Short mmCIF file of C-alpha atoms and ligand atoms in Angstrom, two decimals:
data_model
loop_
_atom_site.label_atom_id
_atom_site.label_comp_id
_atom_site.label_asym_id
_atom_site.label_seq_id
_atom_site.Cartn_x
_atom_site.Cartn_y
_atom_site.Cartn_z
CA MET A 190 40.13 92.43 -15.33
CA LYS A 191 42.45 95.13 -16.54
CA ILE A 192 40.47 97.32 -19.17
CA VAL A 193 42.07 100.36 -21.00
CA VAL A 194 39.61 103.10 -21.99
CA THR A 195 40.96 105.51 -24.59
CA GLY A 196 39.05 108.96 -24.44
CA GLY A 197 37.96 107.90 -20.99
CA ALA A 198 37.86 111.63 -19.79
CA GLY A 199 35.41 112.42 -22.61
CA PHE A 200 31.58 112.45 -22.42
CA LEU A 201 31.02 108.89 -23.40
CA GLY A 202 34.23 107.56 -22.07
CA SER A 203 33.87 108.80 -18.58
CA HIS A 204 30.38 107.08 -18.51
CA MET A 205 31.84 104.03 -19.58
CA VAL A 206 34.40 104.18 -17.00
CA ASP A 207 31.74 104.57 -14.21
CA TYR A 208 29.75 101.84 -15.75
CA LEU A 209 32.76 99.45 -15.74
CA LEU A 210 33.41 100.08 -12.10
CA LYS A 211 29.95 99.63 -10.88
CA LYS A 212 29.50 96.35 -13.18
CA SER A 213 32.55 94.91 -11.48
CA ASP A 214 31.55 96.11 -8.09
CA ASN A 215 34.71 98.26 -8.22
CA LYS A 216 37.17 95.46 -9.14
CA ASP A 217 38.07 96.24 -12.59
CA GLU A 218 41.23 98.08 -12.96
CA ILE A 219 40.90 100.97 -15.46
CA TYR A 220 43.48 102.79 -17.40
CA VAL A 221 42.03 105.96 -18.96
CA ILE A 222 44.03 107.20 -21.79
CA ASP A 223 43.12 110.81 -22.98
CA ASN A 224 44.89 113.87 -24.41
CA LEU A 225 42.22 116.24 -22.82
CA GLN A 226 41.68 117.82 -26.24
CA THR A 227 37.87 117.56 -25.66
CA GLY A 228 37.77 115.49 -22.45
CA SER A 229 38.01 116.84 -19.04
CA LEU A 230 39.48 115.66 -15.63
CA VAL A 231 36.24 117.15 -14.22
CA ASN A 232 34.50 114.21 -15.82
CA LEU A 233 36.56 111.84 -13.74
CA LYS A 234 36.88 113.94 -10.41
CA HIS A 235 34.63 111.75 -8.53
CA LEU A 236 37.18 109.03 -8.90
CA SER A 237 40.31 110.79 -8.07
CA GLU A 238 40.77 108.56 -4.82
CA ASN A 239 39.93 105.34 -6.56
CA PRO A 240 43.09 103.30 -6.60
CA ASN A 241 41.51 101.23 -9.46
CA VAL A 242 41.46 104.11 -11.75
CA HIS A 243 44.79 105.09 -13.49
CA PHE A 244 44.85 108.27 -15.63
CA ILE A 245 47.47 108.47 -18.35
CA GLN A 246 47.55 111.82 -20.48
CA ALA A 247 48.57 110.87 -23.92
CA ASP A 248 47.45 111.30 -27.41
CA VAL A 249 46.53 107.98 -29.16
CA ILE A 250 48.31 109.10 -32.38
CA ASN A 251 51.57 108.61 -30.86
CA ALA A 252 53.07 105.05 -30.47
CA LEU A 253 53.06 103.60 -27.21
CA SER A 254 56.35 103.39 -25.61
CA ASP A 255 57.91 100.12 -24.81
CA GLU A 256 57.57 100.74 -21.22
CA ARG A 257 54.00 101.75 -21.50
CA ILE A 258 53.18 98.55 -23.56
CA THR A 259 54.79 96.34 -20.68
CA SER A 260 53.02 98.12 -17.89
CA LEU A 261 49.87 97.28 -19.88
CA GLU A 262 50.46 93.45 -19.96
CA GLY A 263 47.41 91.37 -18.90
CA ILE A 264 44.75 93.85 -20.21
CA GLY A 265 41.64 92.21 -21.12
CA GLN A 266 39.58 94.75 -23.16
CA ILE A 267 40.37 97.96 -24.80
CA TYR A 268 37.57 100.46 -25.33
CA HIS A 269 38.88 102.59 -27.98
CA MET A 270 36.93 105.61 -27.80
CA ALA A 271 39.14 108.51 -28.15
CA CYS A 272 38.28 111.02 -30.91
CA ALA A 273 36.60 114.52 -31.03
CA ALA A 274 32.95 113.83 -32.08
CA SER A 275 31.19 117.19 -32.29
CA PRO A 276 31.66 118.53 -35.80
CA PRO A 277 32.97 121.83 -35.04
CA HIS A 278 35.44 120.15 -32.76
CA TYR A 279 36.61 117.43 -35.17
CA GLN A 280 36.65 119.98 -38.06
CA LYS A 281 39.06 122.46 -36.03
CA ASP A 282 42.07 120.20 -36.68
CA PRO A 283 40.93 117.81 -39.59
CA ILE A 284 44.42 116.18 -40.01
CA HIS A 285 44.68 115.38 -36.47
CA THR A 286 41.00 114.01 -36.50
CA THR A 287 41.95 111.61 -39.52
CA MET A 288 45.23 110.57 -37.72
CA THR A 289 43.42 109.91 -34.43
CA CYS A 290 40.95 107.66 -36.15
CA VAL A 291 43.60 105.95 -38.47
CA GLN A 292 47.06 105.97 -36.45
CA GLY A 293 45.14 105.98 -33.19
CA THR A 294 43.23 102.68 -34.10
CA TYR A 295 46.22 101.14 -35.37
CA ASN A 296 48.31 101.79 -32.21
CA PHE A 297 45.42 100.22 -30.09
CA LEU A 298 44.81 97.38 -32.39
CA THR A 299 48.61 96.57 -32.10
CA LEU A 300 48.54 96.60 -28.38
CA ALA A 301 45.28 94.42 -28.59
CA THR A 302 46.98 92.12 -30.50
CA LYS A 303 50.22 92.05 -28.58
CA TRP A 304 48.46 91.08 -25.07
CA ASN A 305 45.62 89.16 -26.85
CA ALA A 306 43.00 91.59 -25.62
CA ARG A 307 39.64 92.35 -27.17
CA LEU A 308 39.11 95.63 -28.66
CA LEU A 309 35.97 97.67 -29.29
CA ILE A 310 35.85 100.73 -31.27
CA THR A 311 33.42 103.56 -31.28
CA SER A 312 32.58 104.16 -35.00
CA THR A 313 29.78 106.28 -36.03
CA SER A 314 26.55 106.79 -37.99
CA GLU A 315 28.72 109.14 -40.20
CA VAL A 316 30.07 106.02 -41.83
CA TYR A 317 26.81 106.23 -43.63
CA GLY A 318 27.30 109.85 -44.76
CA ASP A 319 24.22 111.62 -46.25
CA PRO A 320 22.48 108.36 -46.53
CA ALA A 321 20.24 107.26 -49.53
CA ILE A 322 18.27 104.96 -47.41
CA ASN A 323 16.35 105.54 -44.27
CA PRO A 324 16.62 103.89 -41.66
CA GLN A 325 20.32 102.85 -42.02
CA VAL A 326 21.15 99.18 -41.72
CA GLU A 327 24.72 97.95 -41.39
CA THR A 328 24.73 96.36 -44.70
CA TYR A 329 24.42 99.73 -46.38
CA TRP A 330 27.84 101.04 -47.63
CA GLY A 331 26.88 104.74 -47.37
CA ASN A 332 27.22 107.80 -49.38
CA VAL A 333 30.23 109.88 -48.13
CA ASN A 334 31.91 112.83 -49.41
CA CYS A 335 35.54 111.77 -49.35
CA THR A 336 36.89 115.55 -49.87
CA GLY A 337 34.66 117.61 -47.69
CA THR A 338 34.67 119.14 -44.25
CA ARG A 339 33.07 116.28 -42.71
CA SER A 340 35.62 113.85 -44.41
CA CYS A 341 38.16 113.71 -41.73
CA TYR A 342 35.60 112.12 -39.30
CA ASP A 343 33.58 110.04 -41.72
CA GLU A 344 36.52 108.56 -43.67
CA GLY A 345 38.71 108.50 -40.73
CA LYS A 346 36.21 106.13 -38.94
CA ARG A 347 35.61 104.06 -42.07
CA ALA A 348 39.50 103.57 -42.38
CA ALA A 349 39.40 102.57 -38.57
CA GLU A 350 36.60 100.09 -39.22
CA THR A 351 38.58 98.61 -42.24
CA LEU A 352 41.71 98.30 -40.04
CA CYS A 353 39.65 96.55 -37.34
CA PHE A 354 38.50 93.72 -39.77
CA ASP A 355 42.01 93.58 -41.58
CA PHE A 356 43.48 92.79 -38.10
CA ASN A 357 40.81 90.15 -37.35
CA ARG A 358 41.36 88.55 -40.64
CA THR A 359 45.21 88.67 -40.87
CA LYS A 360 46.22 88.54 -36.99
CA ASN A 361 43.15 87.01 -35.36
CA THR A 362 42.63 90.26 -33.05
CA GLN A 363 39.05 90.19 -31.43
CA VAL A 364 37.26 93.32 -32.56
CA ARG A 365 34.01 94.96 -31.84
CA VAL A 366 32.74 97.67 -33.98
CA ALA A 367 29.86 99.72 -32.79
CA ARG A 368 28.46 102.36 -35.00
CA ILE A 369 27.17 105.09 -32.79
CA PHE A 370 24.17 107.27 -33.50
CA ASN A 371 23.52 110.61 -31.81
CA THR A 372 23.97 110.15 -28.19
CA TYR A 373 23.26 112.87 -25.50
CA GLY A 374 23.22 113.36 -21.65
CA PRO A 375 24.90 114.67 -18.60
CA ARG A 376 28.48 115.61 -19.04
CA MET A 377 28.32 116.89 -22.53
CA ASN A 378 30.61 119.47 -23.06
CA LEU A 379 28.33 122.57 -22.18
CA THR A 380 29.53 124.49 -25.71
CA ASP A 381 30.41 121.48 -27.90
CA GLY A 382 28.39 122.74 -30.72
CA ARG A 383 26.08 119.70 -31.16
CA ILE A 384 22.33 120.01 -31.32
CA ILE A 385 21.13 118.99 -27.95
CA SER A 386 24.12 120.63 -25.93
CA ASN A 387 23.57 123.92 -28.03
CA PHE A 388 19.79 123.96 -27.73
CA VAL A 389 19.67 122.97 -24.02
CA TYR A 390 22.56 125.44 -23.22
CA GLN A 391 20.77 128.15 -25.25
CA ALA A 392 17.33 127.59 -23.79
CA LEU A 393 18.76 127.76 -20.18
CA LYS A 394 20.87 130.95 -21.09
CA GLY A 395 17.67 132.72 -22.49
CA ILE A 396 19.25 133.22 -25.93
CA ASN A 397 18.22 132.59 -29.48
CA ILE A 398 18.13 128.88 -30.60
CA THR A 399 20.25 128.32 -33.63
CA VAL A 400 18.49 126.19 -36.24
CA TYR A 401 20.67 125.02 -39.22
CA GLY A 402 19.24 125.02 -42.60
CA THR A 403 15.49 124.73 -42.65
CA GLY A 404 15.57 122.41 -39.55
CA LYS A 405 13.78 119.77 -41.72
CA GLN A 406 16.73 117.35 -41.49
CA THR A 407 16.18 114.42 -38.84
CA ARG A 408 18.31 112.71 -36.31
CA SER A 409 17.69 110.03 -33.70
CA PHE A 410 18.58 110.47 -30.41
CA CYS A 411 19.99 107.86 -27.96
CA TYR A 412 20.30 108.55 -24.21
CA VAL A 413 23.80 107.94 -22.70
CA SER A 414 23.16 105.31 -20.18
CA ASP A 415 21.47 103.15 -23.09
CA GLN A 416 24.38 103.96 -25.34
CA ILE A 417 26.95 102.54 -22.62
CA GLU A 418 24.96 99.55 -21.91
CA GLY A 419 24.80 98.75 -25.79
CA LEU A 420 28.68 99.38 -26.23
CA HIS A 421 29.26 97.15 -23.12
CA THR A 422 26.90 94.27 -24.28
CA LEU A 423 28.61 94.19 -27.53
CA MET A 424 32.10 94.05 -26.13
CA ASN A 425 31.28 91.23 -24.15
CA GLN A 426 29.36 89.19 -26.80
CA ASP A 427 31.44 85.87 -27.58
CA VAL A 428 32.50 86.35 -31.13
CA THR A 429 33.63 88.89 -33.46
CA ILE A 430 30.57 90.16 -35.71
CA GLY A 431 30.47 92.79 -38.36
CA PRO A 432 29.53 96.40 -37.18
CA VAL A 433 26.46 97.04 -35.03
CA ASN A 434 24.46 100.05 -35.00
CA ILE A 435 23.72 101.44 -31.52
CA GLY A 436 21.21 104.21 -31.33
CA ASN A 437 17.62 105.03 -30.66
CA PRO A 438 15.44 104.68 -33.70
CA GLU A 439 13.18 107.44 -32.66
CA GLU A 440 13.57 109.96 -35.35
CA TYR A 441 12.87 113.82 -34.99
CA THR A 442 13.55 116.81 -37.16
CA VAL A 443 15.88 119.40 -36.04
CA LEU A 444 12.81 121.72 -35.66
CA GLU A 445 10.94 119.11 -33.53
CA MET A 446 14.08 119.05 -31.19
CA ALA A 447 14.25 122.68 -30.96
CA GLU A 448 10.48 123.13 -29.99
CA LYS A 449 10.56 120.13 -27.45
CA ILE A 450 13.67 121.78 -25.67
CA ARG A 451 11.99 125.26 -25.60
CA GLU A 452 8.87 123.85 -24.25
CA MET A 453 10.72 121.87 -21.56
CA ILE A 454 12.50 124.65 -20.42
CA GLY A 455 9.97 127.26 -20.86
CA ALA A 456 10.33 129.51 -24.03
CA THR A 457 10.76 133.13 -23.60
CA GLU A 458 10.72 136.15 -25.85
CA SER A 459 14.74 135.99 -25.76
CA ASN A 460 14.92 132.45 -27.12
CA GLN A 461 13.33 132.63 -30.52
CA LEU A 462 14.64 130.21 -33.28
CA VAL A 463 17.01 131.86 -35.47
CA PHE A 464 18.22 130.31 -38.83
CA HIS A 465 21.63 129.77 -40.06
CA GLU A 466 23.36 128.27 -42.94
CA LEU A 467 23.35 124.61 -43.08
CA PRO A 468 26.99 123.23 -42.68
CA GLN A 469 28.49 121.49 -45.59
CA ASP A 470 27.31 117.75 -46.18
CA ASP A 471 24.86 117.80 -43.07
CA PRO A 472 23.12 114.53 -43.58
CA LYS A 473 19.52 115.07 -44.34
CA VAL A 474 18.25 112.03 -42.44
CA ARG A 475 19.55 109.71 -39.67
CA ARG A 476 17.95 106.78 -38.15
CA PRO A 477 19.35 103.34 -37.13
CA ASP A 478 17.95 100.24 -37.97
CA ILE A 479 18.92 98.21 -34.87
CA THR A 480 17.46 94.90 -35.76
CA LYS A 481 20.89 93.61 -35.51
CA ALA A 482 21.55 94.76 -31.93
CA LYS A 483 18.09 93.49 -30.81
CA THR A 484 18.66 89.96 -32.33
CA LEU A 485 22.43 89.31 -31.64
CA LEU A 486 22.95 91.26 -28.53
CA GLY A 487 19.23 91.22 -27.07
CA TRP A 488 19.71 95.24 -26.68
CA SER A 489 17.44 97.92 -27.16
CA PRO A 490 17.18 101.52 -25.74
CA LYS A 491 14.94 102.16 -22.66
CA VAL A 492 15.08 105.76 -21.92
CA ALA A 493 12.48 107.91 -23.47
CA LEU A 494 13.51 111.18 -25.11
CA HIS A 495 11.43 113.36 -22.49
CA GLU A 496 13.25 111.64 -19.55
CA GLY A 497 16.59 111.95 -21.25
CA ILE A 498 16.17 115.48 -21.96
CA SER A 499 14.96 116.30 -18.45
CA LEU A 500 18.03 114.53 -17.01
CA THR A 501 20.40 116.48 -19.50
CA ILE A 502 18.58 119.79 -18.63
CA ALA A 503 19.24 119.24 -14.91
CA ASP A 504 22.78 118.54 -15.31
CA PHE A 505 23.28 121.48 -17.70
CA SER A 506 21.37 123.79 -15.28
CA ARG A 507 23.83 122.63 -12.44
CA ARG A 508 26.91 123.26 -14.36
CA ILE A 509 25.83 126.57 -15.78
CA LYS A 510 24.96 127.82 -12.18
CA GLU A 511 28.50 126.55 -11.14
CA GLU A 512 30.04 128.30 -13.97
CA ALA A 513 28.25 131.72 -12.98
CA ASP A 514 29.02 131.23 -9.06
CA LEU A 515 32.95 130.98 -10.19
CA LEU A 516 32.57 134.01 -12.27
CA ASN A 517 30.86 136.01 -9.39
CA LEU A 518 33.85 135.15 -6.83
N1 LIG B 608 22.22 121.62 -35.52
C1 LIG B 608 21.45 122.72 -35.66
N2 LIG B 608 21.78 123.66 -34.68
C2 LIG B 608 22.78 123.56 -33.72
C3 LIG B 608 23.51 122.60 -33.75
C4 LIG B 608 23.20 121.55 -34.75
O1 LIG B 608 20.46 122.97 -36.17
O2 LIG B 608 22.98 124.54 -32.98
C5 LIG B 608 21.78 120.50 -36.50
C6 LIG B 608 22.95 120.14 -37.46
O3 LIG B 608 23.08 120.96 -38.70
C7 LIG B 608 22.55 118.70 -37.89
C8 LIG B 608 21.76 118.24 -36.64
O4 LIG B 608 21.33 119.39 -35.63
O5 LIG B 608 21.62 118.75 -38.81
C9 LIG B 608 22.74 117.47 -35.60
O6 LIG B 608 23.88 117.90 -35.46
P1 LIG B 608 25.09 117.69 -34.41
O7 LIG B 608 26.10 118.66 -34.69
O8 LIG B 608 24.56 117.39 -33.24
O9 LIG B 608 25.42 116.24 -34.86
P2 LIG B 608 25.70 115.44 -36.41
O10 LIG B 608 24.66 114.54 -36.31
O11 LIG B 608 25.45 116.56 -37.55
O12 LIG B 608 26.96 114.98 -36.42
#
């Protein structure tokens, strides 16, 4: 099958490309579309000789040229994953973030409709904002500030979901909407500012661990291979259903996560916890209700936190060492 993966040079996108190739015995033909804003070709380097992987450097915000649309004739599926996802990254150029979510999704829904392809978007637990209920079930409408510093992402993804279901209702476009909860693993950008990447990087570098606020806020962490399997299962489920939470319901406070990572890496005097101001509108709790994914998709996460963090630490250690070796050249 011809498959488009927008954001395919990013953390999740590149894992999706690997998974699709593996699942199809290298038969799928993959078109990666990425502007390399937060993604990197390093994530696809191992595929550079693969004739079934085509890389197109483009921003999803821009309308696809007629030539590009024609070249994508016959596509069966679009994984629309392009968007900065770490708060410091998506807040750096918030207007671009909103446009990525809204215009970008519009452009690829239009492409999906034209070639009768199925489109999955990676929406987010951020559509629930600072939730008033815990865990969050898909029927909960959320509690989102529409004018704050996180709004570009939260409201952008909410509008993207709206577009998906409106295309489905008015044009019969086949859509799948996954609400991704905090996902981590190898290939995360070393300094992308998110909790697991920051804590692992800081602990390995032997520098202080930055806890925002009191650290009593919670998140639930899903290992990347589980996330990718969940997205793939949702894409290949036969009918359009409403949004589906994909995440791991095991919930931890930020402090628990800091202690866990310090313990696993071996805490020293030089990596103490330091407390910083809590970012604006930082959700106090987050935990997915995954009943829908379990019952409709038969999917649930398998990788335990300890195992996932170990694999992440190993990957970060290797890349930090490579970086250091390069600097010593
Ligand atoms: N966080 C933290 N220290 C860091 C990075 C993040 O305490 O160095 C906190 C952040 O305030 C939030 C949680 O960890 O409460 C998860 O943050 P992340 O940026 O990973 O993603 P979010 O779930 O907020 O989108």
